[in-house]
């Protein structure tokens, strides 16, 4: 059933050369390119092919955003990055804790099952991964707009999804009760890694993305 | 014999509910937000507000219960409409965590402390001088559940045992 408040878009629809005059398509195309770039950064880091499984840009009631992460009480390992520069926004990379442990083991080249909790070292590894993905994503957005966009240093938070995201949403609810959220699922072919990459842009960031880039 | 099944009401971000026994009110996965609960043991009416921000000064929706400054008077007046007497209302609050945050992101996560302060001030401004129970601050998420048949209020967190206020 179609969601009256949102539009679900498959990767193929996004990738099929959208109409340049359509704002939704321009935003979706930029996000798609950015997220593909971010996921390719993750692939390089873990040494495995990771691909985007679904990409859903949608207008979402702020009070429902935690549902995109499995519900408010779902335990997640989240890496939060603010977007700073020409226009603000927020990025959240979220994994189930078991997936985060697998990623940490891969990145630290240690046997699977070694990481069992998120301590200082593990937080640092996840943060670095978020940093790479955020930087790759924002480079694409910046290169295709007139903006200078940079990620803040990452914050790793391991707790209930609702508690991880409510302070972030509080910032966004100062602008509006509906937020533009981009829900992305990515993973490896053997499902070893599955995660969500949430893009929560400010109104200013969407405006920036929708403006045609001025001639150099 | 008729058995009344308790309805569980999830109080989402920025929402406020006032119900009568045997309902159960719950705020799930609180971080910086506050679950402000009110309960009248005599009428078994109870309410819960899920406060997101300290105040909405200058905003068109400043009367929304998402702000501490408006949630407190709204909760108290709704309780009174349900027959509660203000002098009997038991107030408890939980949440207001600072989940993380130093450097550039510190301000984002400082909102929990501001929510605690604003809620306490709004309660005092409404003549509520006694908070019967509080579990606030820290750096962990919480789920808060209030049973209106007994007034029991439990706070669960991912990193510790359940506590009751």
Short mmCIF file of N, CA and C in Angstrom, two decimals, chain B residues 26-94:
data_model
loop_
_atom_site.label_atom_id
_atom_site.label_comp_id
_atom_site.label_asym_id
_atom_site.label_seq_id
_atom_site.Cartn_x
_atom_site.Cartn_y
_atom_site.Cartn_z
N UNK B 26 3.18 4.14 28.70
CA UNK B 26 4.60 3.80 28.55
C UNK B 26 5.31 4.74 27.58
N UNK B 27 6.49 5.18 27.97
CA UNK B 27 7.40 5.92 27.08
C UNK B 27 8.57 4.98 26.78
N UNK B 28 8.80 4.71 25.51
CA UNK B 28 9.82 3.73 25.11
C UNK B 28 11.11 4.41 24.67
N UNK B 29 12.22 3.88 25.10
CA UNK B 29 13.53 4.31 24.56
C UNK B 29 13.81 5.79 24.71
N UNK B 30 13.67 6.31 25.92
CA UNK B 30 13.96 7.73 26.16
C UNK B 30 15.47 7.96 26.22
N UNK B 31 15.92 9.02 25.61
CA UNK B 31 17.31 9.45 25.78
C UNK B 31 17.28 10.80 26.47
N UNK B 32 17.37 11.86 25.69
CA UNK B 32 17.34 13.20 26.27
C UNK B 32 15.92 13.63 26.66
N UNK B 33 14.92 12.94 26.17
CA UNK B 33 13.53 13.29 26.47
C UNK B 33 13.20 12.97 27.92
N UNK B 34 12.09 13.55 28.39
CA UNK B 34 11.62 13.32 29.75
C UNK B 34 10.26 12.64 29.69
N UNK B 35 10.09 11.61 30.52
CA UNK B 35 8.75 11.07 30.76
C UNK B 35 8.28 11.68 32.07
N UNK B 36 7.30 12.56 31.98
CA UNK B 36 6.75 13.18 33.18
C UNK B 36 5.43 12.49 33.49
N UNK B 37 5.34 11.90 34.67
CA UNK B 37 4.10 11.17 34.97
C UNK B 37 3.39 11.79 36.16
N UNK B 38 2.06 11.73 36.10
CA UNK B 38 1.21 12.24 37.18
C UNK B 38 0.22 11.14 37.53
N UNK B 39 -0.05 10.98 38.82
CA UNK B 39 -0.98 9.92 39.24
C UNK B 39 -1.76 10.37 40.47
N UNK B 40 -3.06 10.15 40.42
CA UNK B 40 -3.90 10.43 41.58
C UNK B 40 -4.37 9.10 42.16
N UNK B 41 -3.85 8.70 43.32
CA UNK B 41 -4.18 7.39 43.89
C UNK B 41 -5.66 7.25 44.24
N UNK B 42 -6.33 8.35 44.45
CA UNK B 42 -7.73 8.29 44.85
C UNK B 42 -8.64 7.95 43.67
N UNK B 43 -8.44 8.63 42.56
CA UNK B 43 -9.28 8.39 41.37
C UNK B 43 -8.64 7.38 40.42
N UNK B 44 -7.38 7.03 40.66
CA UNK B 44 -6.60 6.15 39.77
C UNK B 44 -6.52 6.70 38.35
N UNK B 45 -6.57 8.02 38.26
CA UNK B 45 -6.30 8.68 36.97
C UNK B 45 -4.81 8.93 36.90
N UNK B 46 -4.26 8.78 35.71
CA UNK B 46 -2.84 9.01 35.56
C UNK B 46 -2.52 9.55 34.17
N UNK B 47 -1.42 10.25 34.10
CA UNK B 47 -1.03 10.82 32.81
C UNK B 47 0.46 10.75 32.61
N UNK B 48 0.84 10.85 31.36
CA UNK B 48 2.26 10.85 31.03
C UNK B 48 2.50 11.78 29.85
N UNK B 49 3.54 12.60 29.97
CA UNK B 49 3.94 13.48 28.85
C UNK B 49 5.35 13.08 28.42
N UNK B 50 5.56 13.02 27.12
CA UNK B 50 6.88 12.69 26.56
C UNK B 50 7.47 14.01 26.05
N UNK B 51 8.24 14.64 26.92
CA UNK B 51 8.77 15.99 26.64
C UNK B 51 10.05 15.89 25.82
N UNK B 52 10.10 16.68 24.74
CA UNK B 52 11.24 16.61 23.81
C UNK B 52 12.18 17.81 23.98
N UNK B 53 11.60 18.97 24.20
CA UNK B 53 12.37 20.22 24.21
C UNK B 53 11.99 21.08 25.42
N UNK B 54 12.89 21.94 25.88
CA UNK B 54 12.58 22.74 27.08
C UNK B 54 11.42 23.71 26.89
N UNK B 55 11.49 24.54 25.86
CA UNK B 55 10.39 25.48 25.67
C UNK B 55 10.25 25.89 24.22
N UNK B 56 9.06 26.39 23.92
CA UNK B 56 8.75 26.72 22.52
C UNK B 56 8.54 28.20 22.32
N UNK B 57 9.21 28.99 23.14
CA UNK B 57 9.05 30.45 23.05
C UNK B 57 9.27 30.94 21.62
N UNK B 58 8.31 31.72 21.15
CA UNK B 58 8.43 32.31 19.82
C UNK B 58 8.01 31.37 18.70
N UNK B 59 7.59 30.19 19.03
CA UNK B 59 7.19 29.25 17.98
C UNK B 59 5.67 29.16 17.90
N UNK B 60 5.18 28.87 16.73
CA UNK B 60 3.73 28.85 16.53
C UNK B 60 3.07 27.70 17.29
N UNK B 61 3.84 26.65 17.57
CA UNK B 61 3.26 25.50 18.28
C UNK B 61 3.68 25.46 19.74
N UNK B 62 3.88 26.65 20.34
CA UNK B 62 4.44 26.65 21.70
C UNK B 62 3.51 26.03 22.73
N UNK B 63 2.24 25.79 22.39
CA UNK B 63 1.32 25.14 23.34
C UNK B 63 1.40 23.62 23.26
N UNK B 64 2.28 23.11 22.40
CA UNK B 64 2.38 21.66 22.22
C UNK B 64 2.99 21.00 23.45
N UNK B 65 2.53 19.79 23.78
CA UNK B 65 3.13 19.09 24.93
C UNK B 65 4.56 18.60 24.68
N UNK B 66 5.10 18.86 23.50
CA UNK B 66 6.50 18.47 23.30
C UNK B 66 7.44 19.38 24.09
N UNK B 67 6.94 20.55 24.50
CA UNK B 67 7.76 21.49 25.29
C UNK B 67 7.44 21.34 26.78
N UNK B 68 8.46 21.36 27.62
CA UNK B 68 8.26 21.24 29.07
C UNK B 68 7.34 22.33 29.58
N UNK B 69 7.53 23.55 29.08
CA UNK B 69 6.76 24.69 29.58
C UNK B 69 5.26 24.53 29.35
N UNK B 70 4.88 23.84 28.31
CA UNK B 70 3.44 23.65 28.06
C UNK B 70 2.96 22.28 28.51
N UNK B 71 3.84 21.27 28.51
CA UNK B 71 3.42 19.92 28.90
C UNK B 71 2.97 19.89 30.36
N UNK B 72 3.68 20.60 31.23
CA UNK B 72 3.36 20.55 32.66
C UNK B 72 1.96 21.09 32.94
N UNK B 73 1.62 22.34 32.53
CA UNK B 73 0.25 22.80 32.80
C UNK B 73 -0.81 21.97 32.08
N UNK B 74 -0.50 21.49 30.88
CA UNK B 74 -1.48 20.66 30.15
C UNK B 74 -1.75 19.35 30.90
N UNK B 75 -0.68 18.73 31.39
CA UNK B 75 -0.83 17.47 32.12
C UNK B 75 -1.67 17.67 33.38
N UNK B 76 -1.36 18.73 34.12
CA UNK B 76 -2.10 18.98 35.37
C UNK B 76 -3.56 19.30 35.10
N UNK B 77 -3.83 20.11 34.08
CA UNK B 77 -5.24 20.46 33.81
C UNK B 77 -6.02 19.26 33.29
N UNK B 78 -5.37 18.42 32.47
CA UNK B 78 -6.05 17.20 31.98
C UNK B 78 -6.33 16.24 33.13
N UNK B 79 -5.41 16.17 34.08
CA UNK B 79 -5.62 15.31 35.25
C UNK B 79 -6.84 15.82 36.03
N UNK B 80 -6.92 17.12 36.20
CA UNK B 80 -8.06 17.70 36.94
C UNK B 80 -9.36 17.45 36.19
N UNK B 81 -9.32 17.51 34.89
CA UNK B 81 -10.54 17.21 34.09
C UNK B 81 -10.99 15.77 34.29
N UNK B 82 -10.04 14.91 34.63
CA UNK B 82 -10.37 13.50 34.88
C UNK B 82 -10.74 13.26 36.35
N UNK B 83 -10.89 14.34 37.09
CA UNK B 83 -11.34 14.22 38.47
C UNK B 83 -10.24 14.20 39.50
N UNK B 84 -9.00 14.37 39.07
CA UNK B 84 -7.89 14.36 40.03
C UNK B 84 -7.85 15.68 40.80
N UNK B 85 -7.39 15.58 42.02
CA UNK B 85 -7.21 16.78 42.82
C UNK B 85 -5.73 17.11 42.83
N UNK B 86 -5.40 18.36 42.51
CA UNK B 86 -3.99 18.72 42.35
C UNK B 86 -3.16 18.40 43.60
N UNK B 87 -3.78 18.55 44.76
CA UNK B 87 -3.02 18.30 46.00
C UNK B 87 -2.67 16.82 46.18
N UNK B 88 -3.42 15.96 45.47
CA UNK B 88 -3.14 14.52 45.62
C UNK B 88 -2.22 13.97 44.52
N UNK B 89 -2.01 14.77 43.51
CA UNK B 89 -1.28 14.25 42.34
C UNK B 89 0.18 13.93 42.70
N UNK B 90 0.57 12.71 42.36
CA UNK B 90 1.95 12.27 42.61
C UNK B 90 2.73 12.46 41.30
N UNK B 91 3.78 13.25 41.38
CA UNK B 91 4.59 13.56 40.18
C UNK B 91 5.90 12.79 40.22
N UNK B 92 6.21 12.15 39.11
CA UNK B 92 7.52 11.47 38.99
C UNK B 92 8.08 11.77 37.60
N UNK B 93 9.38 11.83 37.51
CA UNK B 93 9.99 12.12 36.21
C UNK B 93 11.23 11.26 35.96
N UNK B 94 11.45 10.98 34.71
CA UNK B 94 12.59 10.14 34.32
C UNK B 94 13.07 10.54 32.93
#
